[in-house]
Amino acid sequence: MKVIGVTGGVGAGKSTVLNYIETVCRCRIVFSDNVANDIKLKGMPCYEPIVELLSKDVLGEDGEIDKTKMAKMIFSDKNLLEKVNDILHPAVNRFIHEQIELERNRNELDYLFIEAALLIENGYGKIVDEMWYIYADEDVRRQRLKASRGYTDEKISDIFKGQLSDEKFREHADFVIDNSGDEESMHHQIDLKLGEI
């Protein structure tokens, strides 16, 4: 089983690429954002530490951590944001390591794809067999973010500033998928790549 890290800037279309990959090979895809959400649920490893840090004010009526409340608390306070990340990132990494071991032992898949915006920053280059970078040019990403999330240009520019540059992504990538064009072109690039492996 090959472990492949998939990364790229916001709006590059990572989910679209992975949805296609899922239909053409024996694989499992771990989305790190989903993992980060799951490990904050009641009874999961990050629930207590986050409630302790942010107080019960972060909880919704159902007793679960309320994402909107949490976002409000941490994005206005850099110190709190760092502390929350110090709780979440190691736990996400642990979970992903466990899934890699689990799937290796099961030996039923050809690929395990790990998707995360911060794969490079979190040192996944040492863990995965290959790093794939989903690229889309800035204008295309802007259009997508406006259409799908209703973001303003200002918000998009702020997000872009906080992410790695195209050069940095390419420096760490073993394979680049250009997802600026139509889906057919993206499918073709993936089919060729999977045919090689």
C-alpha positions in Angstrom: 0.0 0.0 0.0 1.3 3.4 -1.0 0.7 6.3 1.4 0.2 9.5 -0.6 -0.1 13.0 0.9 -2.4 15.4 -1.0 -2.0 19.1 -0.4 -2.6 22.4 -2.1 -3.9 25.9 -1.4 -7.5 26.7 -0.6 -9.7 26.7 -3.7 -7.4 24.4 -5.6 -10.0 21.7 -5.7 -8.5 19.0 -3.5 -11.9 17.4 -2.7 -12.9 17.3 -6.4 -9.6 15.5 -7.3 -9.9 13.1 -4.4 -13.6 12.3 -5.2 -12.4 11.3 -8.7 -9.4 9.2 -7.4 -11.8 7.3 -5.1 -13.7 6.1 -8.1 -10.6 4.8 -10.1 -8.5 2.8 -7.5 -8.7 0.7 -4.4 -8.0 3.4 -1.8 -9.1 5.1 1.4 -9.0 8.9 1.8 -8.4 10.5 5.2 -9.5 14.2 5.3 -7.6 15.8 8.1 -10.3 18.4 8.6 -12.8 15.7 9.2 -10.4 14.1 11.7 -10.0 17.4 13.5 -13.8 17.7 13.8 -14.2 14.1 15.0 -11.6 14.3 17.7 -13.3 17.3 19.3 -16.5 15.3 19.9 -17.6 14.3 23.4 -15.7 11.3 24.6 -12.9 11.9 22.1 -9.3 12.9 23.0 -9.5 16.7 22.4 -13.0 17.4 23.9 -11.9 17.8 27.5 -8.7 19.8 26.9 -10.5 22.3 24.6 -13.4 22.8 27.0 -10.9 23.3 29.8 -9.0 25.8 27.7 -12.0 27.8 26.3 -14.5 27.2 29.2 -18.1 25.8 28.9 -19.0 28.9 26.9 -17.7 27.1 23.8 -20.4 24.4 24.1 -23.6 24.3 22.2 -27.0 23.2 23.6 -26.2 19.6 22.8 -23.1 19.7 25.0 -20.8 19.4 22.0 -18.1 22.0 21.1 -19.8 24.6 18.9 -17.6 25.3 15.8 -18.9 28.8 15.4 -18.4 29.8 19.0 -14.9 28.3 19.0 -14.0 30.1 15.8 -15.1 33.4 17.3 -13.0 32.8 20.5 -9.8 31.7 18.8 -9.6 33.8 15.7 -9.6 37.1 17.7 -6.9 35.8 20.0 -3.6 34.5 18.6 -2.5 33.0 21.9 -5.7 30.9 22.2 -5.5 29.9 18.6 -2.0 28.6 19.1 -3.1 26.7 22.3 -6.0 25.1 20.4 -3.7 24.1 17.6 -1.2 22.6 20.1 -4.1 20.4 21.3 -5.5 19.5 17.9 -2.4 19.0 15.6 -0.6 16.3 17.6 -4.0 14.5 18.1 -4.7 14.6 14.3 -1.2 13.4 13.6 -1.5 10.5 16.1 -4.9 9.5 14.5 -3.4 9.5 11.0 -0.4 7.5 12.1 -2.8 4.9 13.6 -4.8 4.8 10.4 -1.6 4.2 8.3 -0.6 1.3 10.6 -4.2 -0.1 10.6 -4.4 -0.1 6.8 -0.9 -1.5 6.4 -1.8 -4.4 8.7 -5.2 -5.0 6.9 -3.3 -5.0 3.5 -6.5 -4.6 1.5 -5.8 -1.2 -0.2 -3.5 -0.1 -3.0 -3.4 3.5 -1.7 -4.1 5.5 1.4 -4.5 9.2 0.6 -4.0 11.8 3.4 -5.5 15.2 2.6 -4.5 18.3 4.5 -3.6 21.9 3.8 -0.7 21.8 6.3 0.9 18.4 5.3 4.2 20.1 4.5 4.3 22.3 7.5 3.5 19.3 9.8 6.4 17.3 8.4 4.3 14.6 6.6 7.0 14.4 3.9 8.8 12.0 6.2 5.6 9.8 6.7 4.1 9.6 3.2 5.6 7.7 0.2 4.7 10.5 -2.1 3.5 14.1 -1.8 1.0 15.3 -4.4 0.3 19.0 -4.9 -3.0 20.1 -6.4 -2.3 23.3 -8.2 -4.8 25.9 -9.6 -3.8 29.4 -10.6 -4.8 32.2 -8.3 -7.6 33.6 -10.5 -9.3 30.2 -10.8 -9.0 29.7 -7.0 -10.5 33.2 -6.4 -13.5 32.5 -8.7 -14.1 29.2 -7.0 -14.0 30.6 -3.5 -16.3 33.5 -4.4 -18.8 31.0 -6.0 -18.7 28.2 -3.4 -18.2 30.1 -0.2 -19.2 33.7 -1.0 -15.8 35.1 0.1 -14.7 38.7 -0.6 -11.5 39.5 -2.5 -10.1 40.8 0.8 -10.9 37.7 2.7 -9.4 35.5 0.0 -6.2 37.6 -0.1 -5.8 37.2 3.7 -6.2 33.4 3.4 -3.7 33.3 0.5 -1.2 35.2 2.6 -1.3 32.6 5.3 -0.6 29.7 3.0 2.6 28.4 1.4 3.6 29.9 -1.9 3.3 27.9 -5.1 7.1 27.6 -5.2 7.2 26.1 -1.7 4.5 23.6 -2.5 6.3 22.5 -5.7 9.6 22.2 -3.8 8.1 19.5 -1.6 5.9 17.8 -4.3 6.7 14.5 -6.0 3.8 15.1 -8.4 1.8 18.1 -9.4 -1.8 18.0 -10.7 -2.8 21.1 -12.5 -6.5 21.6 -11.6 -6.9 25.0 -13.3 -8.8 23.7 -16.3 -11.7 21.3 -16.8 -12.2 18.1 -14.9 -11.4 16.0 -18.0 -7.9 17.4 -18.0 -7.5 16.6 -14.3 -8.9 13.1 -14.8 -6.4 12.5 -17.6 -3.4 13.6 -15.4 -4.5 11.2 -12.6 -5.2 8.3 -14.9 -1.7 8.6 -16.4 -0.1 8.9 -12.9 -2.0 5.9 -11.5 -1.1 3.9 -14.6 2.6 4.6 -13.9 2.5 3.4 -10.3 
